[in-house]
Tab-separated table of C-alpha atoms and ligand atoms in Angstrom:
chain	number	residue	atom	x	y	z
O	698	UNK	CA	0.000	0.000	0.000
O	699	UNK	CA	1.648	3.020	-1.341
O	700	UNK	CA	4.654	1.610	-1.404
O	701	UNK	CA	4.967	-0.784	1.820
O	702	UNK	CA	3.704	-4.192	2.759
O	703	UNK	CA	0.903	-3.265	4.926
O	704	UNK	CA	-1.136	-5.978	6.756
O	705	UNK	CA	-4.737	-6.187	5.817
O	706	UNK	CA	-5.964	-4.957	9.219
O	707	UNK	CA	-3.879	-1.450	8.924
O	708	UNK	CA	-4.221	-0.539	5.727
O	709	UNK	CA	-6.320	2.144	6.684
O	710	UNK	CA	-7.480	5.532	4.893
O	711	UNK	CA	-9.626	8.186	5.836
O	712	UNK	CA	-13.743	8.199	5.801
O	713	UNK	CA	-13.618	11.500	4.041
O	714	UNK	CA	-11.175	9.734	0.680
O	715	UNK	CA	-13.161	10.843	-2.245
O	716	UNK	CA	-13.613	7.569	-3.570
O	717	UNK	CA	-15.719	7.849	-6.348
O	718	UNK	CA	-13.035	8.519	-9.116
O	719	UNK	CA	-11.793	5.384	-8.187
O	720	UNK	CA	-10.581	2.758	-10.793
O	721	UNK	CA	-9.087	-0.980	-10.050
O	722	UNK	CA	-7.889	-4.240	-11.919
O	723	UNK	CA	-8.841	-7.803	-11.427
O	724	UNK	CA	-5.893	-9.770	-12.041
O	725	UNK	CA	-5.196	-13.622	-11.299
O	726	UNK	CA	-1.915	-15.994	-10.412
O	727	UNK	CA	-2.321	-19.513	-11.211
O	728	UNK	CA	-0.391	-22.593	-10.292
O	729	UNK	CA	2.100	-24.336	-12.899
O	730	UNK	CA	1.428	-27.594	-14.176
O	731	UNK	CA	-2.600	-27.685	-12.832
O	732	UNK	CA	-4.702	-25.296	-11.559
O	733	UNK	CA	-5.985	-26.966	-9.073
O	734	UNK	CA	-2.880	-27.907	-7.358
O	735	UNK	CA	0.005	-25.950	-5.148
O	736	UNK	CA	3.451	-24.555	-6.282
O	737	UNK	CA	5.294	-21.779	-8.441
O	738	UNK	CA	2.547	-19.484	-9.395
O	739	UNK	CA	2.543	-17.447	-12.678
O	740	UNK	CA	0.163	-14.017	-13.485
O	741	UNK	CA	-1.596	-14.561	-16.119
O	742	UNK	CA	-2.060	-11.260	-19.100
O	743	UNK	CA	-0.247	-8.908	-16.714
O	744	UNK	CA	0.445	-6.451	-19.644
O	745	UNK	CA	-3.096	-6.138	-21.120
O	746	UNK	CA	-4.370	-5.543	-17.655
O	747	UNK	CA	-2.039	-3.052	-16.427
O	748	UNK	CA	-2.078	-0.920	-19.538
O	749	UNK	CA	-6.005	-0.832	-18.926
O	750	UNK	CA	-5.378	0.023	-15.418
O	751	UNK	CA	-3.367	3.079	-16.813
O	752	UNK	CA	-6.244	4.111	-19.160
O	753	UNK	CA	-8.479	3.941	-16.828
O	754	UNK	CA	-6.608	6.052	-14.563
O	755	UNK	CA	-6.085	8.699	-17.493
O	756	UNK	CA	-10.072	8.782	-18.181
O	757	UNK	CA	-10.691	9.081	-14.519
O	758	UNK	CA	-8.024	12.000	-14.393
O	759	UNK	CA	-5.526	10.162	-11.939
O	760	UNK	CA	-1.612	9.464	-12.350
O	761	UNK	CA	-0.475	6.607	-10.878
O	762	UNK	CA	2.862	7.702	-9.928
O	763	UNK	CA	4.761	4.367	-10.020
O	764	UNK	CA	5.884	2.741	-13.646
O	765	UNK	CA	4.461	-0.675	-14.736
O	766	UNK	CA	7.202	-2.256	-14.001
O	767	UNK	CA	7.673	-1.214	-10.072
O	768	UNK	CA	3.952	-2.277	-9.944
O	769	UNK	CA	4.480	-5.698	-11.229
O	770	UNK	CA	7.394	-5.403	-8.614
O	771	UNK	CA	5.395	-4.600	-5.916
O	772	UNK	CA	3.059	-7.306	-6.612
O	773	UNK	CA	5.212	-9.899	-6.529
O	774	UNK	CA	6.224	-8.999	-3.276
O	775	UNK	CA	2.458	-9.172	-1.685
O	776	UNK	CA	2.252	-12.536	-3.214
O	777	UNK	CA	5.572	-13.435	-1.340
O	778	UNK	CA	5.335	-11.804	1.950
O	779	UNK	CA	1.526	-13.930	2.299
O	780	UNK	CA	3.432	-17.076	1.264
O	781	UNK	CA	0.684	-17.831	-1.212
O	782	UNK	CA	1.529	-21.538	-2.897
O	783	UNK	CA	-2.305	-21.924	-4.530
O	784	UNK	CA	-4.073	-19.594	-6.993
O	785	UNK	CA	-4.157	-15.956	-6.078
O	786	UNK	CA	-6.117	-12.822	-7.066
O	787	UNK	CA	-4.785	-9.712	-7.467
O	788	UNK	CA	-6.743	-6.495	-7.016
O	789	UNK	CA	-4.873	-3.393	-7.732
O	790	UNK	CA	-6.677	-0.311	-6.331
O	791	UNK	CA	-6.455	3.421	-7.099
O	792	UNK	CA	-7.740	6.539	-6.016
O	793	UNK	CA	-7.426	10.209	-5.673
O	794	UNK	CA	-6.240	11.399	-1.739
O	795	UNK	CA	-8.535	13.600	0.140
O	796	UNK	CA	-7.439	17.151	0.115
O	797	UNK	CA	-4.208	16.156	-2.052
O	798	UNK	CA	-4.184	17.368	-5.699
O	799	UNK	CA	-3.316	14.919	-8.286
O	800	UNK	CA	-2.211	12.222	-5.873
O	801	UNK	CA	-3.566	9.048	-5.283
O	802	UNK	CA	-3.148	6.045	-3.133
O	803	UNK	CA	-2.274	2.665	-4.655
O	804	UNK	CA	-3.040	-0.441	-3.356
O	805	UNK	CA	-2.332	-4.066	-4.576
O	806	UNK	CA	-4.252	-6.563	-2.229
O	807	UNK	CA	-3.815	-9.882	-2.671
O	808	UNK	CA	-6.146	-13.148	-1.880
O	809	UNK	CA	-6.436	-16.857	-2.310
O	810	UNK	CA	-9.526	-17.920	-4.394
O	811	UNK	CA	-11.108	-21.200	-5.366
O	812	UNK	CA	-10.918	-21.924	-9.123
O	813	UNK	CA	-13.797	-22.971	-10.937
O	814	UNK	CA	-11.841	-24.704	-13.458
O	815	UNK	CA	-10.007	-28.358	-13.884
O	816	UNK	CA	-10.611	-31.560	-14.857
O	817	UNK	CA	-14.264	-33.116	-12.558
O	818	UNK	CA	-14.046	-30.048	-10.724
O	819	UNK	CA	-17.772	-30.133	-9.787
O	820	UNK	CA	-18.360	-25.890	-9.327
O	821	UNK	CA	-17.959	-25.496	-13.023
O	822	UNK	CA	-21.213	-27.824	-13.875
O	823	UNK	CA	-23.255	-26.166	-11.494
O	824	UNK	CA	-26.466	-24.898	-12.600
O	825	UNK	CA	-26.657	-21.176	-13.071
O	826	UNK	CA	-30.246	-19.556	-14.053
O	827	UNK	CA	-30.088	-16.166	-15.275
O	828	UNK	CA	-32.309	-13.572	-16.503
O	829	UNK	CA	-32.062	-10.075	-18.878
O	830	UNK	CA	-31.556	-7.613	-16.310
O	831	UNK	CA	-34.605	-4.393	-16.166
O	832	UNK	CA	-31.505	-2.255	-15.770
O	833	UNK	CA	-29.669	-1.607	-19.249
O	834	UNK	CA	-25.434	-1.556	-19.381
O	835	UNK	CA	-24.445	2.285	-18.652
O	836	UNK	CA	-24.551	3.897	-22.015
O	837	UNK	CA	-20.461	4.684	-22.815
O	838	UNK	CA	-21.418	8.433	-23.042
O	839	UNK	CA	-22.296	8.707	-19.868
O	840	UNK	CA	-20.132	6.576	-17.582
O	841	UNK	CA	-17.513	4.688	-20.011
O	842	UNK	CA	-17.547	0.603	-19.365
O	843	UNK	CA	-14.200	0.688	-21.222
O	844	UNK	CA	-12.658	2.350	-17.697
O	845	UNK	CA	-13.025	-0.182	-14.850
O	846	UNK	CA	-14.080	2.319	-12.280
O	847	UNK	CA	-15.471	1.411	-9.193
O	848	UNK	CA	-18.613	3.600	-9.983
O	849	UNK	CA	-19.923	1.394	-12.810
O	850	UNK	CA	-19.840	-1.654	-10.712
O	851	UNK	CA	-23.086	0.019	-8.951
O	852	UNK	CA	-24.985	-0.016	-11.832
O	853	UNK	CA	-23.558	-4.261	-11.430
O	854	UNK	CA	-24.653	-4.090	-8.061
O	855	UNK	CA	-28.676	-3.226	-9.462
O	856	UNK	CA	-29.000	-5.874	-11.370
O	857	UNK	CA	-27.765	-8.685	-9.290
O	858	UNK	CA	-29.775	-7.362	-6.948
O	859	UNK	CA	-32.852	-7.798	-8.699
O	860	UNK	CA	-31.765	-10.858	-9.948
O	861	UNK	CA	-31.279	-12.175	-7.112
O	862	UNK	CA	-35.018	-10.397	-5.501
O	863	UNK	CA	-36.237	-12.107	-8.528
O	864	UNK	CA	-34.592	-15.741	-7.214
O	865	UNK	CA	-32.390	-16.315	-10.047
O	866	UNK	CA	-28.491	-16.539	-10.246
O	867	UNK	CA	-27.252	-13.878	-12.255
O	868	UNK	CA	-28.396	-11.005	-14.744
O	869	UNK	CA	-27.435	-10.228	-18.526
O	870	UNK	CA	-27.735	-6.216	-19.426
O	871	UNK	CA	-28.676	-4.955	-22.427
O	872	UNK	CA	-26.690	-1.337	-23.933
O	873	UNK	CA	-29.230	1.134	-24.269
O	874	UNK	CA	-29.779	0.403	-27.963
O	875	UNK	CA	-31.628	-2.911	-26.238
O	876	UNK	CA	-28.448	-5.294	-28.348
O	877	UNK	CA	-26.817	-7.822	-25.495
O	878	UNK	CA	-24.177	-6.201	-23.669
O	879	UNK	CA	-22.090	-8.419	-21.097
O	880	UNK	CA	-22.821	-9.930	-17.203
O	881	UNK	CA	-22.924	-7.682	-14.140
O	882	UNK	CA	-18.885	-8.833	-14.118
O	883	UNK	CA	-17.744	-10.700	-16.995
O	884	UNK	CA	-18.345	-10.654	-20.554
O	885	UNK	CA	-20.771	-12.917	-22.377
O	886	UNK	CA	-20.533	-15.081	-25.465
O	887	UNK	CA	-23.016	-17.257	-27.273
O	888	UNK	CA	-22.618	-20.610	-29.429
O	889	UNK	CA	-24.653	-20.801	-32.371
O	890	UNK	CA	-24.401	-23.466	-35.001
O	891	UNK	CA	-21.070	-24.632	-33.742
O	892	UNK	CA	-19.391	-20.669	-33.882
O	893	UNK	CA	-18.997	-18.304	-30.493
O	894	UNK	CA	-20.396	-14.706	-30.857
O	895	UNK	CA	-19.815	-12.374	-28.571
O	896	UNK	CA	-20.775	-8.417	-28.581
O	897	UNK	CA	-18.786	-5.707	-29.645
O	898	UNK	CA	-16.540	-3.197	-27.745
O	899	UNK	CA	-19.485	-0.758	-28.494
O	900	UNK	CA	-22.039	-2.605	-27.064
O	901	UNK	CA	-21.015	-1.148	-23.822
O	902	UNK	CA	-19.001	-3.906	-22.275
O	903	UNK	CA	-15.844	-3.775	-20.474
O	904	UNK	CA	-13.140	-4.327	-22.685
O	905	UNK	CA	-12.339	-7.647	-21.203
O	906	UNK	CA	-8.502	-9.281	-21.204
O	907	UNK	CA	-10.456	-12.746	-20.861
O	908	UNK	CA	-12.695	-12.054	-23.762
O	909	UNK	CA	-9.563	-11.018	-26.209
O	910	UNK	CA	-7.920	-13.916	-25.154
O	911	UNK	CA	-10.850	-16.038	-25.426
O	912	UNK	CA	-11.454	-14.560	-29.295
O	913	UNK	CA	-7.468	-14.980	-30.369
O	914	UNK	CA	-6.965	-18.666	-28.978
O	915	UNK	CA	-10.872	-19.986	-29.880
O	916	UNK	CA	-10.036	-19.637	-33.831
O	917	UNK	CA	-6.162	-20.259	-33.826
O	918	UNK	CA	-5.849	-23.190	-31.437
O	919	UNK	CA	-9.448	-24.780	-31.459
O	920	UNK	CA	-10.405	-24.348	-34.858
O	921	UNK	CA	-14.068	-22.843	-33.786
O	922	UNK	CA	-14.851	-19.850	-36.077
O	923	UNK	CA	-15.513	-16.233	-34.243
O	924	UNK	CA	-18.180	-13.714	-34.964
O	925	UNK	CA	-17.737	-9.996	-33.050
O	926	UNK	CA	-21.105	-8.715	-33.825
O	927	UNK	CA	-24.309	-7.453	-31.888
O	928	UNK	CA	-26.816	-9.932	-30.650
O	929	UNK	CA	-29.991	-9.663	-30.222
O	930	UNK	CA	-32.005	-11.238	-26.768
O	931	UNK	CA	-33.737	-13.170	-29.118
O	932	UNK	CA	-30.819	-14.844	-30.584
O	933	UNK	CA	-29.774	-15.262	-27.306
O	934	UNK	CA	-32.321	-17.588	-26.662
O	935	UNK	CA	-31.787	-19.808	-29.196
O	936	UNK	CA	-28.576	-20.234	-28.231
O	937	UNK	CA	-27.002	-23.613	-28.279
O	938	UNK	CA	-25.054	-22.427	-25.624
O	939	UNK	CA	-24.209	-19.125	-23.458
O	940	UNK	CA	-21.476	-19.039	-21.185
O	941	UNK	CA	-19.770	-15.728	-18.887
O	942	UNK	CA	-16.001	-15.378	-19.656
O	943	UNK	CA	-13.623	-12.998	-17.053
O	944	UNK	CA	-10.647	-13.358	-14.733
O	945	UNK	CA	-13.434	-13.568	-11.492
O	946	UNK	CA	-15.715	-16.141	-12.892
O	947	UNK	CA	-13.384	-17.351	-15.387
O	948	UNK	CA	-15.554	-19.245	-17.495
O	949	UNK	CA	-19.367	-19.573	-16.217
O	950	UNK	CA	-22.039	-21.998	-18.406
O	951	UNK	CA	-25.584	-20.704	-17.771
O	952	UNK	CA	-27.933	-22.865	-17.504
O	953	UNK	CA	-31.115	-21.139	-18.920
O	954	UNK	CA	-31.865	-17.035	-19.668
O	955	UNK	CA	-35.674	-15.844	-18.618
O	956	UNK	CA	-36.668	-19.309	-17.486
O	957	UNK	CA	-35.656	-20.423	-21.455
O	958	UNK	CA	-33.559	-23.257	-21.042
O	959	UNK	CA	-30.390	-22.974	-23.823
O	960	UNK	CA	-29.306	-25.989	-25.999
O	961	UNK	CA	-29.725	-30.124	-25.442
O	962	UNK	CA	-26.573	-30.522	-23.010
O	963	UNK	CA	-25.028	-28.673	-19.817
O	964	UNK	CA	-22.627	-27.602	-20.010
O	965	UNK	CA	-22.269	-27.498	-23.693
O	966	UNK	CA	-19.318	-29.079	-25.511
O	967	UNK	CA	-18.280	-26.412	-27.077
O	968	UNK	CA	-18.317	-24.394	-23.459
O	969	UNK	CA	-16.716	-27.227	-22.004
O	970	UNK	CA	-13.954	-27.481	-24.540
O	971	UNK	CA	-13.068	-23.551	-23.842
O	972	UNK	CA	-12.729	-23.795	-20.400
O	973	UNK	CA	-10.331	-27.367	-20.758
O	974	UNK	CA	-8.294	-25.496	-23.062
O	975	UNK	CA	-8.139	-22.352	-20.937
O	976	UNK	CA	-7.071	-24.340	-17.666
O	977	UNK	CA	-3.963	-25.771	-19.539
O	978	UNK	CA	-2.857	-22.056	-20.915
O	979	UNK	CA	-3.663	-21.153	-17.385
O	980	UNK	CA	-1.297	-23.630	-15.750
O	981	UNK	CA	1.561	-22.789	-18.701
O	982	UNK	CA	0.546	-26.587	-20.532
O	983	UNK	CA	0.223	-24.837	-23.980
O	984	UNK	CA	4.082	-24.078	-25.052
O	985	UNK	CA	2.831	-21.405	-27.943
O	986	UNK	CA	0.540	-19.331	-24.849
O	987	UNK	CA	3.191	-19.371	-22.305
O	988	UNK	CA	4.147	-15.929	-23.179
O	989	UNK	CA	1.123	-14.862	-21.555
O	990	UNK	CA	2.005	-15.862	-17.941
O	991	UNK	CA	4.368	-13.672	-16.326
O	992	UNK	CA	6.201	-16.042	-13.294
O	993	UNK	CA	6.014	-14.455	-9.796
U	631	PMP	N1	-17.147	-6.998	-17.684
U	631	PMP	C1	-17.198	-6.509	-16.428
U	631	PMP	C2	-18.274	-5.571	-16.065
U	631	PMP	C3	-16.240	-6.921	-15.478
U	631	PMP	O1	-16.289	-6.444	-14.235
U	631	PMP	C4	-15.246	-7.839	-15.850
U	631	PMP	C5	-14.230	-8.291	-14.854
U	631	PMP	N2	-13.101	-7.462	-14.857
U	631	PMP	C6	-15.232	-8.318	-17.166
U	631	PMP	C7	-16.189	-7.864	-18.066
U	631	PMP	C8	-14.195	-9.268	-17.618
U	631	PMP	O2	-12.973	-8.596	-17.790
U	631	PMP	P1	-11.588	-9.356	-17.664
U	631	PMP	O3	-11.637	-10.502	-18.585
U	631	PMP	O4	-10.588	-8.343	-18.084
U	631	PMP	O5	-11.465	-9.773	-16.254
């Protein structure tokens, strides 16, 4: 926390912080060799999500005053002073001090999590009922989804709430032109006819480091064919198959949308396929997608 290893409990800031400028990344370490076991850990896209921590600090007006590289520094450090041996998320934090100008505090906490991926591991088949959310995606000209600021993750917070007031699992938006937009924290992609679709940047999603590594490794080392192109609720559907993709959820099968259950098998294989795949680049199994694990 701005530059020391601070223990959880002191890492302390004042009530008057004005914390609504704020921005943060989601960013996750995974275990060589399997994810589901213990050992050297390796962060996984580190450039593509620290370069869209610095734009969203530069929409939001802030300057983190530290370079990339003292950040990934710092990082591995929190990972090493907690001892961590099993898969780790990293939350990198940012916001503007009270009553400073143009300074901000930076924070990189750091905490186990439970992957939802490898071979039988029984979390990824659970089922997962969603519904279109009454809440639309914030439109880009008014709060920008590209920017992963804290303040968009309220308009999140209203639709899993009424999803979950409404006894369901999760909620899909819609952008504001009423096209499919993404999940209250992950991006969304459909299988139709044996190709994945997923929305455009300009359907007001978060530009998501899972989703553009999801739409260069799908084609190139699966062989399944990619659409980027707007889809419509309808469409969604009659899906064959609709899963969430993000470094939280990592990759999240839904079961059925509005009560409409999707396809003839859940997961589907496609889905399934994805996520084996994506566990293996995860753990550093795929030689050619090593280069996008960075070791601690
Ligand atoms: N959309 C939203 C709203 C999110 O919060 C996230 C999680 N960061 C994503 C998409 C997925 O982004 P990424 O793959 O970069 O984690």
């Amino acid at each position: 926390m701005n530059g020391e290893i601070v223990e959880t409990e002191r890492a302390l800031v004042s009530a008057m912080e004005p914390i609504y400028l704020g921005i943060f990344e989601g960013i996750k370490a995974y275990v060589e060799g399997a994810v589901l076991g213990e050992g050297k850990l390796n962060i996984f896209q580190w450039k593509p999500h620290i370069d869209r921590l610095w734009r969203s600090a530069a929409v939001n007006g802030l300057k983190i005053p530290y370079t990339k590289e003292r950040l990934l520094e710092a990082t591995r450090e929190a990972i090493r002073a907690n001892g961590f041996r099993t898969n780790v998320y990293i939350q990198p934090r940012v916001w503007p001090r009270a009553n400073v100008e143009d300074e901000v505090h930076v924070v990189v906490p750091t905490w186990k999590f439970e992957t939802r991926l490898g071979k039988e591991n029984p979390r990824f088949s659970e089922e997962r009922r969603f519904m279109i959310s009454s809440w639309r995606r914030i439109a880009s000209d008014a709060l920008p989804p590209q920017a992963k600021s804290w303040a968009n993750y309220a308009n999140s917070a209203l639709a899993a709430r009424e999803a979950k007031r409404c006894g369901y699992d999760g909620a899909i938006f819609l952008d504001n032109r009423g096209f499919v937009s993404e999940g209250t924290g992950a991006c969304l992609m459909a299988v139709r006819n044996g190709r994945v679709i997923a929305p455009p940047v300009s359907a007001s999603i978060l530009e998501s480091v899972t989703r553009g590594t999801f739409l260069e490794f799908i084609p190139e080392d699966l062989g399944i064919p990619v659409e980027v192109r707007d889809i419509t609720r309808v469409e969604l559907y009659a899906s064959d198959e609709v899963f969430l993709c993000g470094t939280g959820g990592e990759v999240t099968p839904i079961t059925s949308i509005d009560d409409i259950k999707l396809g003839t098998e859940y997961p589907g294989p496609i889905t399934r396929q994805i996520a084996e795949y994506y566990a293996e680049v995860l753990a550093g199994n795929v030689e050619k997608r090593r280069s996008w694990l960075t070791p601690v």
